[in-house]
Amino acid sequence: MFKSLSLSILFHMSIFAITFFTLPFVMKKPIDVPPIISVDLIQISEKTALPFAPKAREIIEKIKEEKQRIVTKQAPPKIIKKEKQDAIPMPDQLKKKKPKETDKQNPEEVKDEIRQSSEFEKKELFDPNKIAALIDKSKEETAEVQKKKSLEITQDEDSSVSLDKGLSITQEDAIKAQIFKCWNIPLGLPYNEDLTVRIRLKLNKDGSILNSEILDHVRMNRPGQSFYKVLAESALRAVRLCNPLKMPSTGHDKWKELQLNFDAKEMLKG
Amino acid sequence: MKRLSLLLILTLFITKSFAVVTIDITRGNLEPLPTAISNFYIDNPERFSENIKKLNLDKNLPKVIKSNLTRSGLFYVLDNKSYIQKPKLSHLKPRFEDWKLIKAQIMISGKLKIDDKGRLRVEFRLWDVVSAKEIEGLALFATPSSWRRIAHIISDKIYQRLTGEEGYFDTRIIYVAESGPKTQRVKKLAIMDQDGANNKFLTLGNELVLTPRFSPNGKMVTYMSYFKNLPRVYLLNIETGIQEVVGDFPGMTFAPRFSPDGKKVIMSFARDGNSDIYTMDVKSRRVEQITSNPAIDTSPSYSPDGRFIVFNSDRSGLQQIYVMRNDGRGVKRISRGKGLYGTPVWSPRGDLIAFTKIHKGKFYIGVMRTNGTGERLLTQNFYQEAPSWSPNGRVLIFYRETAGGKKGQGASANLWAVDITGYNEVKIKTPTDASDPSWSGLLSK
Amino acid sequence: MSLINIRNFAIVTVLGFLLSACATGGKRSANDWYEGTDTVKFLASGVPDRVFFATNKSSLHTAAKGTLNKQAAYIKKSGLSVVVEGHADERGTREYNLALGERRANAVRDYLMSQGVGGGKVTVISYGKERPVNPESSRLAWSQNRRSVSVKVK
């Protein structure tokens, strides 16, 4: 009964639409909107010169790249999340989120959060949402992340390294503080993606930078990695702006090689 | 596989004994990127006619780029007066020390030329001052009169290169221009470039017009008009100026929006006081009823893949946001917070839904995930609503009204934009009061 | 006679309770309709042209029904046709308010028809929040703007 009713309504509607489609009317004044012109583009520059890799390293690079591929295949958790959303955005098909989420719906609180991002002192505060998000990840994903991490370490360790390790916490903090000041975080980066850029530095005794290298710079020019590239370039600028670093007057062996892991997520999350 | 696991074990072992000092850098400046935009230099001034000279392109073109980048909130453009190097050398052989000195991290230079065919050739280069290298360079050709579009396209290229995300400067905004007292407001359709330039009125203001929305290719607009006192949804072809009613329904049609493929218009149709959601195929005029509920169903918006529809309904008793499949099945409420929710719009990226929220007498613009979680409120005010997404899903434009005093004094309506992080709330200048903005896609696409 | 009176009284009382339960049951202050006469015009002497609504509501309260009874009588007597305009206050989203105005206008149309006015005599139009009668942003103005206005067709 209901079906036939709606069918008849539909039918009548269609009749209405066809018969009553009024004749187009034109405005009294013609519209003078500038036409969309065609613009030709020509690339005038070479693509960005990558940090030069000596021939001996090329093989290592290849291996690195392969490993990186393996890592990528294992799909970092953030990509998995995205796929879920795109494929099945229906609420019922999605896992229920933590009740903590509702905290965010208090307007005053949200305002606070927005403000927080400009004062990073507050970032250290306990963030229930973040914890919730961590718990939310499945065990499989965690395992994969761990695997990924160990692989990454492999890449880091393929050059010879000092046996004597370690800086005191104060010394580390002093270096951190210097870099913080030099680093302009690219504000347009996605606030909800995991991106880390690792830079290896070789330092002279006076703290000046002998050499800086992005550990997986191949990733920079891979399609779909533009956010990584942007972050990497900003990290390189930070390092250069901080040159020379103020380093402890002794123990050059301990810090002649440094690895800096740049991660903007915490600050962009706001 | 075996080799891999062996490697893993080996690695774990090595890691224990040898490790470079590793420091995690998780903080930095959240300041806009210090950028210098040099004036462009003119390569063959002898070919620049008086008319073209009057445009002052060497200064005005970089100026438009500066205003775009500044408005995005991601860049801080340093004052021209502090630049040491001249435009020509900046473009050909920049002295990076000079730019470092004024604390620029990025520098943009350019060259203008009129070619044999009388076309304007604009060349620009993007320099990483700190790393002392060129990171982008392009040449564009167009008629000199379309220099603004060139500036917008260059802005998009720069934005993309420095953020990793597509730009949104080569776009237009259609909106409702308002004038007159609140009780007899005159409303006209108006269109302008994203930066407010080239403002044009598309209707004369004889009848009330509301809620214009671009088609995906930016050539058509669907809107609501009270033409002949019959509130109906119309289509307007921007290029020809031809307007036509969308299927003469026997009652009010409103809240129109295009489907992502541009083939359908989805809207509300009110019959006997009840509003339901319908679609009409633009070509065949076939009408289809999507919802059938005694409550108000309105403000429909498709997901970018066209498979889902988000809409506003008061079937629970109060205004809330619902998602359903494009055939009307599988309706689920997604807004769960306190207060009323309206005007849902699916983001072009597909991951978020923007909305208006009314709670305790305040109006908020916010975003939530498509399942209703992760609600974030971006801005709060006395009255604001109707967000529309920038094509890259990064910025929302909406309108805001101020309260009217006795006889409506002090009441105003203006367009505003805000980044989805809640940063960088900016007012978009319009010649008159303005409301109901809709952002086009990239024109060059 | 007195028995009937008592019965009527009982019915009215019970109905009254029910009505007030409805009126206060809403989540927002449901009886914030305008009760004054400031903006009211007249279709004919003693026939007010408008009725007022509570926030987000389209139900007709007793005073509104009284007004509409007079309108119905007048329309029937004069043979005129009317357009019922539905309006909303400025405190809602534009599109929802268009639907709400439509709902209010139809509530009035339905009531007029229940009072014997022919369906062909009454058409409806919704203006949402587009045509306030009082431009001020105040509770009073909003209550005056949440209205339906019956306009004679020339």
Coordinates of N, CA, C and O in Angstrom, one line a residue, chain B residues 15-161:
Chain B
T15 N 71.9 -3.4 17.9 CA 71.3 -2.2 18.6 C 71.7 -2.1 20.0 O 71.9 -1.0 20.5
K16 N 71.7 -3.2 20.7 CA 72.0 -3.2 22.1 C 73.5 -2.7 22.3 O 73.7 -1.9 23.3
S17 N 74.4 -3.1 21.5 CA 75.8 -2.7 21.8 C 76.2 -1.4 21.2 O 76.9 -0.7 21.8
F18 N 75.7 -1.1 20.0 CA 76.1 0.2 19.4 C 74.9 1.0 19.1 O 73.9 0.6 18.5
A19 N 74.9 2.3 19.5 CA 73.8 3.2 19.2 C 74.3 4.6 19.1 O 75.1 5.0 20.0
V20 N 73.9 5.2 18.1 CA 74.2 6.7 18.0 C 73.3 7.3 19.0 O 72.2 6.9 19.2
V21 N 73.8 8.4 19.5 CA 72.9 9.2 20.4 C 71.7 9.7 19.6 O 71.9 10.3 18.6
T22 N 70.5 9.3 20.0 CA 69.3 9.7 19.3 C 68.5 10.6 20.1 O 68.2 10.4 21.3
I23 N 68.1 11.7 19.5 CA 67.3 12.7 20.2 C 66.0 13.0 19.5 O 66.0 13.2 18.3
D24 N 64.9 12.9 20.2 CA 63.6 13.1 19.6 C 63.3 14.6 19.7 O 63.3 15.2 20.7
I25 N 63.0 15.1 18.5 CA 62.7 16.5 18.4 C 61.2 16.6 18.2 O 60.7 16.3 17.1
T26 N 60.4 17.0 19.2 CA 59.0 16.9 19.1 C 58.4 18.3 19.4 O 57.2 18.5 19.4
R27 N 59.3 19.3 19.4 CA 58.8 20.7 19.6 C 59.5 21.6 18.6 O 60.6 21.3 18.2
G28 N 58.8 22.7 18.4 CA 59.4 23.7 17.5 C 58.5 24.9 17.5 O 57.6 25.0 18.3
N29 N 58.8 25.8 16.6 CA 57.9 27.0 16.5 C 56.7 26.7 15.7 O 56.8 26.1 14.7
L30 N 55.6 27.2 16.2 CA 54.3 27.0 15.5 C 54.0 28.4 14.8 O 52.9 28.8 14.8
E31 N 55.1 29.0 14.4 CA 54.9 30.3 13.7 C 54.8 30.1 12.2 O 55.3 29.2 11.7
P32 N 54.1 31.0 11.5 CA 54.0 30.9 10.1 C 55.5 31.0 9.5 O 56.3 31.7 10.1
L33 N 55.7 30.4 8.4 CA 57.0 30.3 7.8 C 57.5 31.7 7.3 O 56.8 32.3 6.4
P34 N 58.6 32.2 7.7 CA 59.1 33.5 7.3 C 59.5 33.4 5.8 O 60.4 32.7 5.4
T35 N 58.8 34.2 5.0 CA 58.9 34.1 3.5 C 59.1 35.5 3.0 O 58.5 36.4 3.4
A36 N 60.0 35.6 2.0 CA 60.2 36.8 1.3 C 59.7 36.7 -0.1 O 59.9 35.7 -0.8
I37 N 58.9 37.7 -0.6 CA 58.5 37.6 -2.0 C 59.0 38.9 -2.7 O 58.6 40.0 -2.4
S38 N 60.0 38.7 -3.5 CA 60.7 39.8 -4.2 C 59.7 40.3 -5.3 O 58.9 39.6 -5.8
N39 N 59.8 41.6 -5.6 CA 59.1 42.1 -6.8 C 59.7 41.3 -8.0 O 60.8 40.9 -8.0
F40 N 58.8 41.1 -9.0 CA 59.3 40.4 -10.2 C 60.0 41.4 -11.1 O 59.7 42.6 -11.0
Y41 N 60.9 41.0 -11.9 CA 61.6 41.9 -12.8 C 61.1 41.8 -14.2 O 60.7 40.7 -14.6
I42 N 61.1 42.9 -14.9 CA 60.6 42.9 -16.3 C 61.8 42.7 -17.3 O 62.7 43.4 -17.3
D43 N 61.7 41.6 -18.1 CA 62.8 41.2 -18.9 C 62.9 42.1 -20.2 O 63.9 42.5 -20.6
N44 N 61.7 42.4 -20.8 CA 61.7 43.2 -22.0 C 60.7 44.4 -21.9 O 59.7 44.3 -22.5
P45 N 61.1 45.4 -21.1 CA 60.1 46.5 -20.9 C 59.7 47.2 -22.2 O 58.6 47.7 -22.3
E46 N 60.5 47.1 -23.3 CA 60.2 47.7 -24.5 C 58.9 47.2 -25.1 O 58.2 47.8 -25.9
R47 N 58.6 45.9 -24.8 CA 57.4 45.3 -25.3 C 56.1 45.5 -24.5 O 55.0 45.2 -24.8
F48 N 56.3 46.1 -23.3 CA 55.2 46.4 -22.5 C 54.4 47.7 -22.9 O 55.0 48.8 -22.8
S49 N 53.2 47.5 -23.4 CA 52.5 48.7 -23.9 C 52.0 49.5 -22.7 O 52.1 49.0 -21.5
E50 N 51.6 50.7 -23.0 CA 51.1 51.6 -21.9 C 50.1 50.9 -21.0 O 50.1 51.0 -19.8
N51 N 49.1 50.2 -21.7 CA 48.0 49.6 -20.9 C 48.6 48.5 -20.0 O 48.1 48.3 -18.9
I52 N 49.6 47.8 -20.5 CA 50.1 46.7 -19.6 C 50.9 47.3 -18.5 O 50.9 46.8 -17.4
K53 N 51.7 48.4 -18.9 CA 52.5 49.0 -17.8 C 51.6 49.5 -16.7 O 52.0 49.4 -15.5
K54 N 50.4 50.0 -17.0 CA 49.5 50.5 -16.0 C 49.2 49.4 -14.9 O 48.8 49.8 -13.8
L55 N 49.2 48.2 -15.3 CA 48.9 47.1 -14.4 C 49.9 47.0 -13.3 O 49.6 46.3 -12.3
N56 N 51.1 47.5 -13.5 CA 52.2 47.4 -12.5 C 52.4 46.0 -12.0 O 52.4 45.7 -10.9
L57 N 52.5 45.1 -13.0 CA 52.5 43.7 -12.7 C 53.7 43.3 -11.9 O 53.7 42.4 -11.1
D58 N 54.8 44.0 -12.1 CA 56.1 43.6 -11.3 C 55.8 43.7 -9.8 O 56.4 43.0 -9.0
K59 N 54.9 44.6 -9.4 CA 54.6 44.8 -8.0 C 53.3 44.1 -7.6 O 53.2 43.4 -6.6
N60 N 52.3 44.2 -8.5 CA 51.0 43.7 -8.1 C 50.9 42.2 -8.2 O 50.1 41.6 -7.3
L61 N 51.6 41.6 -9.1 CA 51.5 40.1 -9.1 C 52.1 39.5 -7.8 O 51.4 38.7 -7.2
P62 N 53.3 39.9 -7.4 CA 53.8 39.4 -6.1 C 52.9 39.8 -5.0 O 52.7 39.0 -4.0
K63 N 52.2 40.9 -5.1 CA 51.3 41.4 -4.0 C 50.1 40.5 -3.8 O 49.7 40.2 -2.7
V64 N 49.6 40.0 -4.9 CA 48.4 39.1 -4.9 C 48.9 37.7 -4.2 O 48.2 37.1 -3.4
I65 N 50.1 37.3 -4.6 CA 50.7 36.1 -4.1 C 50.9 36.3 -2.5 O 50.5 35.4 -1.7
K66 N 51.4 37.4 -2.2 CA 51.6 37.7 -0.8 C 50.3 37.6 0.0 O 50.2 37.0 1.1
S67 N 49.3 38.2 -0.5 CA 48.0 38.3 0.2 C 47.4 36.9 0.3 O 46.9 36.5 1.3
N68 N 47.6 36.1 -0.7 CA 47.1 34.7 -0.7 C 47.8 33.9 0.4 O 47.2 33.3 1.3
L69 N 49.1 34.0 0.4 CA 49.9 33.2 1.3 C 49.7 33.6 2.8 O 49.6 32.8 3.7
T70 N 49.6 34.9 2.9 CA 49.4 35.5 4.3 C 48.0 35.0 4.8 O 47.9 34.6 5.9
R71 N 47.0 35.1 3.9 CA 45.6 34.7 4.4 C 45.5 33.2 4.8 O 44.7 32.9 5.6
S72 N 46.4 32.4 4.2 CA 46.3 31.0 4.5 C 46.8 30.8 6.0 O 46.5 29.7 6.6
G73 N 47.5 31.7 6.6 CA 47.9 31.6 8.0 C 49.2 30.7 8.1 O 49.7 30.6 9.2
L74 N 49.7 30.2 7.0 CA 50.8 29.3 7.1 C 52.1 30.0 6.8 O 53.2 29.5 7.0
F75 N 52.0 31.2 6.3 CA 53.2 32.0 5.9 C 53.2 33.4 6.5 O 52.2 34.0 6.6
Y76 N 54.4 33.8 6.8 CA 54.5 35.2 7.2 C 55.4 35.9 6.2 O 56.6 35.5 6.0
V77 N 54.8 36.8 5.4 CA 55.6 37.4 4.3 C 56.3 38.7 4.9 O 55.6 39.6 5.4
L78 N 57.6 38.7 4.7 CA 58.4 39.8 5.3 C 58.2 41.0 4.5 O 58.0 41.0 3.3
D79 N 58.4 42.2 5.1 CA 58.2 43.5 4.5 C 59.2 43.7 3.4 O 60.4 43.5 3.6
N80 N 58.7 44.1 2.2 CA 59.5 44.4 1.1 C 60.7 45.4 1.4 O 61.7 45.2 0.8
K81 N 60.5 46.3 2.3 CA 61.5 47.3 2.5 C 62.8 46.7 3.0 O 63.8 47.3 2.9
S82 N 62.6 45.6 3.7 CA 63.8 45.0 4.3 C 64.7 44.2 3.3 O 65.8 43.8 3.6
Y83 N 64.2 44.0 2.0 CA 64.9 43.2 1.1 C 66.1 44.0 0.6 O 66.1 45.1 0.2
I84 N 67.3 43.2 0.6 CA 68.5 43.9 0.2 C 68.8 43.7 -1.3 O 69.1 44.7 -2.0
Q85 N 68.5 42.5 -1.8 CA 68.8 42.3 -3.2 C 67.8 42.8 -4.2 O 66.6 42.7 -3.8
K86 N 68.2 43.2 -5.3 CA 67.3 43.7 -6.3 C 66.5 42.5 -7.0 O 67.1 41.4 -7.1
P87 N 65.3 42.8 -7.5 CA 64.5 41.7 -8.1 C 65.3 40.8 -9.2 O 65.2 39.6 -9.1
K88 N 66.0 41.5 -10.1 CA 66.6 40.7 -11.1 C 67.6 39.7 -10.6 O 67.6 38.5 -10.9
L89 N 68.5 40.2 -9.8 CA 69.6 39.3 -9.2 C 68.9 38.2 -8.3 O 69.4 37.1 -8.3
S90 N 67.9 38.6 -7.6 CA 67.2 37.7 -6.7 C 66.7 36.5 -7.5 O 66.7 35.3 -7.1
H91 N 66.3 36.8 -8.7 CA 65.8 35.7 -9.6 C 66.9 34.9 -10.3 O 66.7 33.7 -10.4
L92 N 67.9 35.6 -10.7 CA 69.0 34.9 -11.4 C 70.0 34.2 -10.6 O 70.5 33.1 -10.8
K93 N 70.5 35.0 -9.5 CA 71.6 34.5 -8.7 C 71.4 35.0 -7.3 O 72.1 35.9 -6.9
P94 N 70.5 34.5 -6.6 CA 70.2 35.0 -5.3 C 71.4 34.9 -4.3 O 72.1 33.9 -4.4
R95 N 71.7 36.0 -3.6 CA 72.7 35.9 -2.5 C 71.9 35.5 -1.2 O 71.3 36.3 -0.6
F96 N 72.1 34.2 -0.9 CA 71.2 33.7 0.2 C 71.5 34.3 1.6 O 70.7 34.5 2.4
E97 N 72.8 34.8 1.7 CA 73.2 35.5 3.0 C 72.3 36.7 3.2 O 71.9 37.0 4.3
D98 N 72.0 37.4 2.1 CA 71.2 38.6 2.2 C 69.8 38.3 2.7 O 69.2 39.1 3.4
W99 N 69.3 37.2 2.3 CA 67.9 36.8 2.6 C 67.9 36.2 4.0 O 66.9 36.3 4.8
K100 N 69.0 35.5 4.4 CA 69.1 34.9 5.7 C 69.1 36.0 6.7 O 68.6 35.9 7.8
L101 N 69.8 37.1 6.3 CA 70.0 38.2 7.2 C 68.7 38.8 7.7 O 68.5 39.2 8.9
I102 N 67.7 38.8 6.8 CA 66.4 39.3 7.3 C 65.5 38.2 7.8 O 64.3 38.3 7.9
K103 N 66.1 37.0 8.0 CA 65.4 35.9 8.7 C 64.4 35.2 7.7 O 63.5 34.5 8.2
A104 N 64.5 35.4 6.4 CA 63.7 34.6 5.5 C 64.2 33.2 5.4 O 65.4 33.0 5.3
Q105 N 63.2 32.3 5.4 CA 63.6 30.9 5.2 C 63.3 30.5 3.7 O 63.9 29.5 3.2
I106 N 62.3 31.2 3.2 CA 61.9 30.9 1.8 C 61.9 32.2 1.0 O 61.6 33.2 1.6
M107 N 62.3 32.1 -0.2 CA 62.3 33.4 -1.0 C 61.6 33.0 -2.4 O 61.8 32.0 -2.9
I108 N 60.8 34.0 -2.9 CA 60.1 33.8 -4.1 C 60.5 34.9 -5.1 O 60.5 36.1 -4.7
S109 N 61.0 34.6 -6.3 CA 61.4 35.6 -7.2 C 60.7 35.3 -8.5 O 60.1 34.3 -8.7
G110 N 60.7 36.3 -9.4 CA 60.0 36.1 -10.7 C 60.4 37.1 -11.8 O 61.1 38.1 -11.5
K111 N 60.0 36.7 -13.0 CA 60.4 37.4 -14.2 C 59.2 37.6 -15.1 O 58.4 36.6 -15.3
L112 N 59.0 38.8 -15.7 CA 57.9 39.0 -16.5 C 58.4 39.3 -18.0 O 59.4 40.0 -18.1
K113 N 57.6 38.8 -18.9 CA 58.1 39.0 -20.3 C 56.8 39.0 -21.2 O 55.9 38.3 -20.9
I114 N 56.9 39.8 -22.2 CA 55.8 39.7 -23.2 C 56.4 39.0 -24.4 O 57.5 39.4 -25.0
D115 N 55.8 37.8 -24.8 CA 56.4 37.0 -25.9 C 56.0 37.5 -27.3 O 55.2 38.5 -27.4
D116 N 56.5 36.8 -28.3 CA 56.2 37.2 -29.7 C 54.7 37.3 -30.0 O 54.3 38.1 -30.8
K117 N 54.0 36.5 -29.4 CA 52.5 36.5 -29.6 C 51.8 37.5 -28.8 O 50.5 37.5 -28.8
G118 N 52.5 38.3 -28.0 CA 51.8 39.3 -27.2 C 51.3 38.7 -25.9 O 50.6 39.3 -25.1
R119 N 51.7 37.5 -25.6 CA 51.2 36.8 -24.4 C 52.2 37.2 -23.2 O 53.3 37.5 -23.5
L120 N 51.6 37.2 -22.0 CA 52.4 37.4 -20.9 C 53.1 36.1 -20.4 O 52.4 35.1 -20.2
R121 N 54.4 36.2 -20.2 CA 55.1 35.0 -19.7 C 55.6 35.3 -18.3 O 56.3 36.3 -18.1
V122 N 55.1 34.6 -17.4 CA 55.5 34.8 -16.0 C 56.3 33.6 -15.5 O 55.8 32.5 -15.6
E123 N 57.5 33.9 -15.0 CA 58.3 32.8 -14.5 C 58.6 33.1 -13.1 O 58.7 34.2 -12.7
F124 N 58.5 32.0 -12.3 CA 58.8 32.2 -10.9 C 59.7 31.1 -10.4 O 59.7 30.0 -10.9
R125 N 60.5 31.4 -9.4 CA 61.3 30.4 -8.7 C 61.1 30.5 -7.2 O 60.9 31.6 -6.6
L126 N 61.1 29.3 -6.6 CA 61.0 29.2 -5.2 C 62.3 28.7 -4.6 O 62.8 27.7 -5.0
W127 N 62.8 29.5 -3.7 CA 64.1 29.2 -3.1 C 64.1 28.8 -1.6 O 63.4 29.5 -0.9
D128 N 64.8 27.8 -1.3 CA 65.0 27.5 0.1 C 66.2 28.2 0.5 O 67.3 27.8 0.2
V129 N 66.0 29.3 1.3 CA 67.1 30.2 1.6 C 68.1 29.5 2.5 O 69.4 29.6 2.3
V130 N 67.6 28.8 3.5 CA 68.5 28.1 4.5 C 69.3 27.0 3.8 O 70.5 26.9 4.1
S131 N 68.7 26.2 3.0 CA 69.5 25.2 2.3 C 70.1 25.6 1.1 O 70.8 24.9 0.4
A132 N 70.0 26.9 0.7 CA 70.6 27.5 -0.4 C 70.4 26.8 -1.7 O 71.3 26.4 -2.4
K133 N 69.1 26.6 -2.0 CA 68.8 25.9 -3.3 C 67.4 26.3 -3.8 O 66.5 26.6 -3.1
E134 N 67.3 26.1 -5.1 CA 66.0 26.3 -5.8 C 65.1 25.0 -5.6 O 65.6 23.9 -5.8
I135 N 63.9 25.2 -5.1 CA 63.1 24.0 -5.0 C 61.9 23.9 -5.9 O 61.2 22.9 -6.0
E136 N 61.6 25.0 -6.6 CA 60.6 24.9 -7.6 C 60.7 26.1 -8.6 O 61.2 27.1 -8.2
G137 N 60.4 25.9 -9.8 CA 60.4 26.9 -10.8 C 59.5 26.6 -12.0 O 59.4 25.5 -12.4
L138 N 58.7 27.6 -12.4 CA 57.7 27.3 -13.4 C 57.5 28.6 -14.3 O 57.8 29.7 -13.8
A139 N 57.1 28.4 -15.5 CA 56.8 29.5 -16.4 C 55.3 29.3 -16.8 O 54.9 28.2 -17.1
L140 N 54.6 30.4 -16.8 CA 53.2 30.4 -17.1 C 52.9 31.4 -18.3 O 53.5 32.5 -18.3
F141 N 52.0 31.0 -19.2 CA 51.7 31.9 -20.3 C 50.2 32.2 -20.2 O 49.4 31.3 -20.0
A142 N 49.8 33.5 -20.4 CA 48.4 33.8 -20.5 C 48.3 35.2 -21.0 O 49.3 35.9 -21.2
T143 N 47.1 35.7 -21.3 CA 46.9 37.1 -21.7 C 47.2 38.0 -20.6 O 46.8 37.6 -19.4
P144 N 47.7 39.1 -20.8 CA 48.1 40.0 -19.7 C 46.9 40.3 -18.7 O 47.1 40.5 -17.5
S145 N 45.7 40.4 -19.3 CA 44.6 40.8 -18.5 C 44.2 39.7 -17.4 O 43.6 40.0 -16.5
S146 N 44.7 38.5 -17.7 CA 44.4 37.4 -16.7 C 45.5 37.2 -15.7 O 45.7 36.1 -15.2
W147 N 46.2 38.3 -15.4 CA 47.4 38.2 -14.5 C 47.0 37.7 -13.1 O 47.8 37.0 -12.5
R148 N 45.8 38.1 -12.7 CA 45.4 37.6 -11.3 C 45.3 36.1 -11.2 O 45.7 35.5 -10.2
R149 N 44.8 35.5 -12.3 CA 44.7 34.1 -12.2 C 46.1 33.5 -12.2 O 46.3 32.5 -11.5
I150 N 47.0 34.1 -12.9 CA 48.4 33.6 -12.9 C 48.9 33.6 -11.5 O 49.5 32.7 -11.0
A151 N 48.7 34.8 -10.9 CA 49.1 34.9 -9.5 C 48.5 33.9 -8.6 O 49.2 33.3 -7.7
H152 N 47.3 33.5 -8.8 CA 46.6 32.5 -8.0 C 47.2 31.1 -8.2 O 47.4 30.3 -7.3
I153 N 47.5 30.9 -9.5 CA 48.0 29.5 -9.9 C 49.4 29.4 -9.3 O 49.8 28.4 -8.7
I154 N 50.2 30.5 -9.3 CA 51.5 30.5 -8.7 C 51.4 30.2 -7.2 O 52.1 29.4 -6.6
S155 N 50.5 30.9 -6.6 CA 50.3 30.8 -5.2 C 49.9 29.3 -4.8 O 50.4 28.8 -3.8
D156 N 49.1 28.7 -5.7 CA 48.8 27.3 -5.5 C 50.0 26.4 -5.6 O 50.2 25.5 -4.8
K157 N 50.9 26.7 -6.5 CA 52.1 25.9 -6.7 C 53.0 26.0 -5.5 O 53.6 25.0 -5.0
I158 N 53.1 27.2 -5.0 CA 54.0 27.5 -3.8 C 53.4 26.8 -2.6 O 54.1 26.1 -1.9
Y159 N 52.1 26.9 -2.4 CA 51.4 26.3 -1.3 C 51.6 24.8 -1.3 O 52.0 24.2 -0.3
Q160 N 51.4 24.2 -2.5 CA 51.6 22.8 -2.6 C 53.0 22.3 -2.3 O 53.2 21.4 -1.6
R161 N 54.0 23.1 -2.9 CA 55.4 22.7 -2.7 C 55.8 22.8 -1.2 O 56.6 22.0 -0.7

